[in-house]
CSV table of C-alpha atoms in Angstrom, one decimal:
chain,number,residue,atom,x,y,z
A,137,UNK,CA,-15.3,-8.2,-32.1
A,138,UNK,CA,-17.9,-10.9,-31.4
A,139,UNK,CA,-21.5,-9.8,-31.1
A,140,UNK,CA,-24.4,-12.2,-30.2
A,141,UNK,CA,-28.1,-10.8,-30.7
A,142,UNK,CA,-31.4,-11.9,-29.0
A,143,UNK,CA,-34.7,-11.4,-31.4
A,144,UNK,CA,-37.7,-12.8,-30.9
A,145,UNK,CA,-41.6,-12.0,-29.5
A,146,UNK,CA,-41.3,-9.7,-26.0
A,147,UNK,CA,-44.9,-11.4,-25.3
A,148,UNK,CA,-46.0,-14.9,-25.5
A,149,UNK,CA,-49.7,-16.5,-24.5
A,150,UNK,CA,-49.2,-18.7,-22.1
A,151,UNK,CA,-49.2,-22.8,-23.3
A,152,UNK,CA,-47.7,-21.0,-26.7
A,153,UNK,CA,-44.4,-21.8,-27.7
A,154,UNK,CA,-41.1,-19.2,-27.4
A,155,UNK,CA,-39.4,-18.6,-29.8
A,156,UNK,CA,-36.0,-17.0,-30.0
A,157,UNK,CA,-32.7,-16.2,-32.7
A,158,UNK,CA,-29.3,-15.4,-31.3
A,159,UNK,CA,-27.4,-13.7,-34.5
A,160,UNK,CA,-23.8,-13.7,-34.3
A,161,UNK,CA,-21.3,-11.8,-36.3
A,162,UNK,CA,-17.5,-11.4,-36.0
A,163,UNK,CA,-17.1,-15.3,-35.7
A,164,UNK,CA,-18.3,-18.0,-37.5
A,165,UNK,CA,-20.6,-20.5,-35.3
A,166,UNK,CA,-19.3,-23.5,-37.2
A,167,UNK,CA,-16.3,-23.2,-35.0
A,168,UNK,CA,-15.2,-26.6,-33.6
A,169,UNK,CA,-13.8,-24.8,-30.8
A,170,UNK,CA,-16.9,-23.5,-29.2
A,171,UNK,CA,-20.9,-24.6,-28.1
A,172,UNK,CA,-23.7,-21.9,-28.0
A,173,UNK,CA,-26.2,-21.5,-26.0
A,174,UNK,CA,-29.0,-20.3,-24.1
A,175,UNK,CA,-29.7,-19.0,-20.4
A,176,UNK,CA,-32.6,-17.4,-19.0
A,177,UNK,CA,-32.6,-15.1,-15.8
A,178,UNK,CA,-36.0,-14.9,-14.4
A,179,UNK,CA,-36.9,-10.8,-12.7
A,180,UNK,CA,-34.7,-10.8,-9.7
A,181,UNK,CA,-33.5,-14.1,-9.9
A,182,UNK,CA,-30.6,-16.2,-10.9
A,183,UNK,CA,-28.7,-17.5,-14.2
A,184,UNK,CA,-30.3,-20.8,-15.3
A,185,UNK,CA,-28.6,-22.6,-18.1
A,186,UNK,CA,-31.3,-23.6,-20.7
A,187,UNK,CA,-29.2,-25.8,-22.9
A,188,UNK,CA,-26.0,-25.5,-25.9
A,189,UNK,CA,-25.4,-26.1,-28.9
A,190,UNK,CA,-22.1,-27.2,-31.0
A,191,UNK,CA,-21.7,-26.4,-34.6
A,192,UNK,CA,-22.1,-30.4,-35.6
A,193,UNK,CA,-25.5,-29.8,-34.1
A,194,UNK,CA,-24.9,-32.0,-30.9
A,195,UNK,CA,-26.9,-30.8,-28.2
A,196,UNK,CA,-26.6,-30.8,-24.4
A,197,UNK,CA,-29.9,-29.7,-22.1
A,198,UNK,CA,-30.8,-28.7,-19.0
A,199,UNK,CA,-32.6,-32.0,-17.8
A,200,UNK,CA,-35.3,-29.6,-15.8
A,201,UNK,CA,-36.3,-28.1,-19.4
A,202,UNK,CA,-35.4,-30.8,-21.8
A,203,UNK,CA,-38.7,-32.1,-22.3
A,204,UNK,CA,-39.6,-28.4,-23.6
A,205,UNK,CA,-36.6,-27.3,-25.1
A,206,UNK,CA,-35.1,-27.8,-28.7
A,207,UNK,CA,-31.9,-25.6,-29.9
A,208,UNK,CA,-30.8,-25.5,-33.2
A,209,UNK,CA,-28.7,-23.6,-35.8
A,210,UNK,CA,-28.4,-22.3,-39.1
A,211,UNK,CA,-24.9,-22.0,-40.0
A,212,UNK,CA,-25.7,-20.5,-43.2
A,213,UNK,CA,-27.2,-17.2,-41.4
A,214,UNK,CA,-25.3,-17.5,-38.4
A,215,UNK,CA,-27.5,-17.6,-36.5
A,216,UNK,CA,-29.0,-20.4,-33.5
A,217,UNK,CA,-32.2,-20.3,-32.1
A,218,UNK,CA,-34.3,-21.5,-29.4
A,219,UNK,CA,-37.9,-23.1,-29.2
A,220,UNK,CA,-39.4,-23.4,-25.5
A,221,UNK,CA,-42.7,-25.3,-25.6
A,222,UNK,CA,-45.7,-25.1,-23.0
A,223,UNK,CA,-44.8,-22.1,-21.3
A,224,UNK,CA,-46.0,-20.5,-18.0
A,225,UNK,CA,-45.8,-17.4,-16.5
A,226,UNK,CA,-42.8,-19.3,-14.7
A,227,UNK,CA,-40.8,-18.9,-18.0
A,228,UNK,CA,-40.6,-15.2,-17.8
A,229,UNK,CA,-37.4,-14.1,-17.7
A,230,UNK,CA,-34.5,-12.2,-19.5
A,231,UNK,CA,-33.0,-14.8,-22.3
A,232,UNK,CA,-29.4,-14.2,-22.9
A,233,UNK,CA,-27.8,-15.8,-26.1
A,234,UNK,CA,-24.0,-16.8,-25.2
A,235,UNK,CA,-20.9,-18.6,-26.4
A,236,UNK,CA,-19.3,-21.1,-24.0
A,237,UNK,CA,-15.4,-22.4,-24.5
A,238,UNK,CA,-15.3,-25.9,-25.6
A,239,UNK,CA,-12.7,-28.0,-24.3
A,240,UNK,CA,-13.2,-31.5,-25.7
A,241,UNK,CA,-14.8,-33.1,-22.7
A,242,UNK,CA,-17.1,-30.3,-21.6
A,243,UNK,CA,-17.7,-26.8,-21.8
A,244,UNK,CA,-15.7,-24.4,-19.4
A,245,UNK,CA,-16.4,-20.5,-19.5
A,246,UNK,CA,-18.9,-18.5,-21.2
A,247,UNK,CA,-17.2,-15.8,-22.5
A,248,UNK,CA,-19.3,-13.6,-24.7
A,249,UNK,CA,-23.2,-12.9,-23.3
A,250,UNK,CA,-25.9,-11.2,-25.7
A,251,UNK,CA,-27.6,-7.9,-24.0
A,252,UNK,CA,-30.3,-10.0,-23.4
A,253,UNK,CA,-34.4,-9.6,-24.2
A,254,UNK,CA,-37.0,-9.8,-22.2
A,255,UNK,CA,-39.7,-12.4,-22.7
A,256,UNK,CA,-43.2,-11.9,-21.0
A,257,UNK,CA,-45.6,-15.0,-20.9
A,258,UNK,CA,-49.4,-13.6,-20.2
A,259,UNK,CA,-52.6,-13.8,-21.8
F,18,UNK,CA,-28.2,-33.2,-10.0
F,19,UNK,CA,-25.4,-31.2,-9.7
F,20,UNK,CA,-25.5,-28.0,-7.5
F,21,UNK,CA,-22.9,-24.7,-7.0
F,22,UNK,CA,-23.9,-23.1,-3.2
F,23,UNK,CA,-23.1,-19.1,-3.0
F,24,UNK,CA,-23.5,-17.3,0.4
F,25,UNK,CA,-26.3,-14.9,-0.5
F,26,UNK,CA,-24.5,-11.8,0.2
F,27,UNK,CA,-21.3,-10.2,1.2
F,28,UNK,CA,-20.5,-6.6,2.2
F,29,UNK,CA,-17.2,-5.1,2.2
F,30,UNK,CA,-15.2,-1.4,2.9
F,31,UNK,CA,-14.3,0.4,0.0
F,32,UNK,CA,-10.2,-0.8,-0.2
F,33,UNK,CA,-10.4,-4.0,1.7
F,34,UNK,CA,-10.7,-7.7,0.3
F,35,UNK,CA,-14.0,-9.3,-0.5
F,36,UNK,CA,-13.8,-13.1,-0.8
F,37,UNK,CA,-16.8,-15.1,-2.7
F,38,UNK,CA,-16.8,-18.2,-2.1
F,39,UNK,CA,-19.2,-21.4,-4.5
F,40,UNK,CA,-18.9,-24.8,-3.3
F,41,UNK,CA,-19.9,-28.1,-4.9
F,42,UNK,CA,-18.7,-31.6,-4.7
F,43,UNK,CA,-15.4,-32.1,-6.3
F,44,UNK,CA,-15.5,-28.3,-7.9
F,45,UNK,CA,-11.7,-28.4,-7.8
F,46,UNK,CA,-12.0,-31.2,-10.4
F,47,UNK,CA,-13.8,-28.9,-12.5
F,48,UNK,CA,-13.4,-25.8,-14.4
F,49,UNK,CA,-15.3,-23.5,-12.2
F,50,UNK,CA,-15.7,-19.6,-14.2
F,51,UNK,CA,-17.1,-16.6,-12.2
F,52,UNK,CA,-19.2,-13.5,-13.7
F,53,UNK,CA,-19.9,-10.0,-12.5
F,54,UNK,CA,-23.6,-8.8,-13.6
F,55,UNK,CA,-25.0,-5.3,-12.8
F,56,UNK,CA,-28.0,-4.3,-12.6
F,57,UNK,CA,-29.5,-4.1,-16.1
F,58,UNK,CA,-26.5,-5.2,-18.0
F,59,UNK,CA,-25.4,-9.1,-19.4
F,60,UNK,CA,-22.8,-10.9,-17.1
F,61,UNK,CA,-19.3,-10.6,-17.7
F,62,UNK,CA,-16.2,-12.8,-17.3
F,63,UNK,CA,-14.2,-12.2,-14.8
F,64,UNK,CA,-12.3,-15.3,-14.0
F,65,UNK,CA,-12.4,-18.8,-15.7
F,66,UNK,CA,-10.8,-22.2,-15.2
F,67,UNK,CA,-10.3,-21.5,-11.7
F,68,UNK,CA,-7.8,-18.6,-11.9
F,69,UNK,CA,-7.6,-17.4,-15.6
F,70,UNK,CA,-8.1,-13.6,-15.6
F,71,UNK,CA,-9.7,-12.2,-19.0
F,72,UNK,CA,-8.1,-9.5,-20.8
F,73,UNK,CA,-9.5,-6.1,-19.6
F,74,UNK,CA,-10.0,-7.8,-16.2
F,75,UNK,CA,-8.3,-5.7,-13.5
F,76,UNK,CA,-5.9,-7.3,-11.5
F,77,UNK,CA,-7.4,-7.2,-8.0
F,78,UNK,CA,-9.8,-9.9,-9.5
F,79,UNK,CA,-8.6,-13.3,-9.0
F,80,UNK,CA,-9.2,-17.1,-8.3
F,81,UNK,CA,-8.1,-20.0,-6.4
F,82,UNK,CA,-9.8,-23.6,-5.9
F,83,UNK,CA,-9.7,-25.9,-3.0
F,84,UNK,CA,-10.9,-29.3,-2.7
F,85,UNK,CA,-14.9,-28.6,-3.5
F,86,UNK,CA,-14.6,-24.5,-3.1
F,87,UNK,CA,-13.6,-22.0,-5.3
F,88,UNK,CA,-13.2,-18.8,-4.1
F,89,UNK,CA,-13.3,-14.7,-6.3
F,90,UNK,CA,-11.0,-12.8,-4.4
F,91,UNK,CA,-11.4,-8.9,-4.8
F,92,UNK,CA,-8.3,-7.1,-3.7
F,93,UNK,CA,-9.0,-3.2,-3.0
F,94,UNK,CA,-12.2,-3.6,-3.3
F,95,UNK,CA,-13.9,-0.4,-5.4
F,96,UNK,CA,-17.4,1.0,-5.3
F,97,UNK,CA,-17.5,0.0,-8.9
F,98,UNK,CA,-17.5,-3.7,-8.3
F,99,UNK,CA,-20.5,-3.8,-6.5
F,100,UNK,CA,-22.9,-6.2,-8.5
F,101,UNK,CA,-23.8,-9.9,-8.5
F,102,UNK,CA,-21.2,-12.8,-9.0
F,103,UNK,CA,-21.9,-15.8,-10.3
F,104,UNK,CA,-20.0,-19.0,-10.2
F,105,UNK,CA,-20.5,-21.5,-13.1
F,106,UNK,CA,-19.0,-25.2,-13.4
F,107,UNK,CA,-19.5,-28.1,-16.0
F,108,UNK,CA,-20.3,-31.2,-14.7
F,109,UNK,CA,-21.1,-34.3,-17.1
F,110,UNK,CA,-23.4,-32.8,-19.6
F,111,UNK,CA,-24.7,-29.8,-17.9
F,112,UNK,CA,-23.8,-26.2,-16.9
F,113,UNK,CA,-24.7,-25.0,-14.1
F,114,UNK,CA,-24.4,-21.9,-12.2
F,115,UNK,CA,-24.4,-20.9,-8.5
F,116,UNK,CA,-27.2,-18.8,-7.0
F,117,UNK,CA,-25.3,-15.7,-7.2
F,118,UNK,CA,-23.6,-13.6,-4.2
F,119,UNK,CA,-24.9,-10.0,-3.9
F,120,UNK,CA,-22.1,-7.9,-3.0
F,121,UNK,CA,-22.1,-4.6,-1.5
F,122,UNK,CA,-19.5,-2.3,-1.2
F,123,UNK,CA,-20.0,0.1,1.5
C-alpha cells in the first residue's frame, strides 16, 4: 500500500525559507507513470496546488509561487522535498505531499494524499 | 489563468440526490477529478477523469461532464458524506483546483 509522509519544521520565522520531505514507501518515485507533488491548504481555506514533480526531475509550478518555489527529489531515499522561499504569515497552511496520475500530456487525478503537517510562519 | 468555479455550499436530506457542480472553460476537454475532505483528515478520491469511480468508492458517487461543467452526483445521499468536495482539472502546465463546495447533509 502506498504511503506518502510530510516532515519538516511546524514553525518558520517569517522571510525564512520552508522546508519540507515527502517520504514514500510501497512504490518507487522513479515511476515514469506518475509526478509528485505538493499542495498547501491554508486554516479554513482551500487546496492550492504548489507545484509537481516527475521522476526525470521535470518540474511544473504554480505560476503564483514559482518565483519562491523549487521541488526536487532524491530517488535514492525516496523521497521529494519542497523549499518555499520568503515566506509570510500568508503561507501558513496545512502542506500535503501527493502523487498525481501522469497521462503523457498532463497530469489527471491525484490519487494518494499524505496526512498532511501543519506549517506556522511567526516570529 | 485558469480557474474551476464551485457553488459555495449545498445542503441536502438524508436519502435524496446532492448534485456538485465545477465549471470552467472547456472542462469537458479536460480530465476533471473530484475529492471528499473532512474535517481534519487529507482529501480523498472519489471520482477522476470525469466519471471513473476508485475502488472502495461506493456507488452512489458518480460523474458526468458537459460542455464546461462537470458535475459529483451523490445518490442516497448519507450523513456520512457530509464534508468538502473539491474538483481538480489540468490545464496546460498547471493543476488547479475548484474552491471547494461545503456540503451539508441534513
Amino acid at each position: 500500500q502506498l504511503q506518502l509522509q510530510e516532515s519538516g519544521p511546524g514553525l518558520v520565522k517569517p522571510s525564512e525559507t520552508l522546508s519540507l520531505i515527502c517520504t514514500v514507501s510501497g512504490a518507487s518515485i522513479s515511476s515514469s507513470s506518475y509526478y509528485w507533488g505538493w499542495i498547501r491548504q491554508p486554516p479554513g481555506k482551500g487546496l492550492e496546488w504548489i507545484g509537481s514533480i516527475y521522476y526525470s526531475g521535470s518540474t511544473y509550478y504554480n505560476p503564483s509561487l514559482k518565483s519562491r518555489v523549487t521541488i526536487s527529489l532524491d530517488t535514492s531515499k525516496n523521497q521529494f522535498s519542497l523549499k518555499l522561499s520568503s515566506v509570510t504569515a500568508a503561507d501558513t497552511a496545512v502542506y500535503y505531499c501527493a502523487r498525481h496520475d501522469y497521462y503523457g500530456a498532463g497530469i489527471t487525478q491525484t490519487d494518494y494524499w499524505g496526512q498532511g503537517t501543519l506549517v506556522t510562519v511567526s516570529s | 489563468s485558469y480557474e474551476l468555479t464551485q457553488s459555495p455550499s449545498v445542503s441536502v436530506s438524508p436519502g435524496q440526490t446532492a448534485s456538485i457542480t465545477c465549471s470552467g472553460d472547456k472542462l469537458g476537454d479536460k480530465y476533471a477529478s473530484w475529492y471528499q475532505q473532512k474535517p481534519g483528515q487529507s482529501p480523498v478520491l472519489v471520482i477522476y477523469q470525469h466519471k471513473k469511480r476508485p475502488s472502495g468508492i461506493p456507488e452512489r458517487f458518480s460523474g458526468s461532464t458537459s460542455g464546461n461543467t462537470a458535475t459529483l452526483t451523490i445518490s442516497g445521499t448519507q450523513a456520512l458524506d457530509e464534508g468538502d468536495y473539491y474538483c481538480q482539472a489540468w490545464d496546460s502546465t498547471t493543476v488547479v483546483f475548484g474552491g471547494g463546495t461545503k456540503l451539508t447533509v441534513l
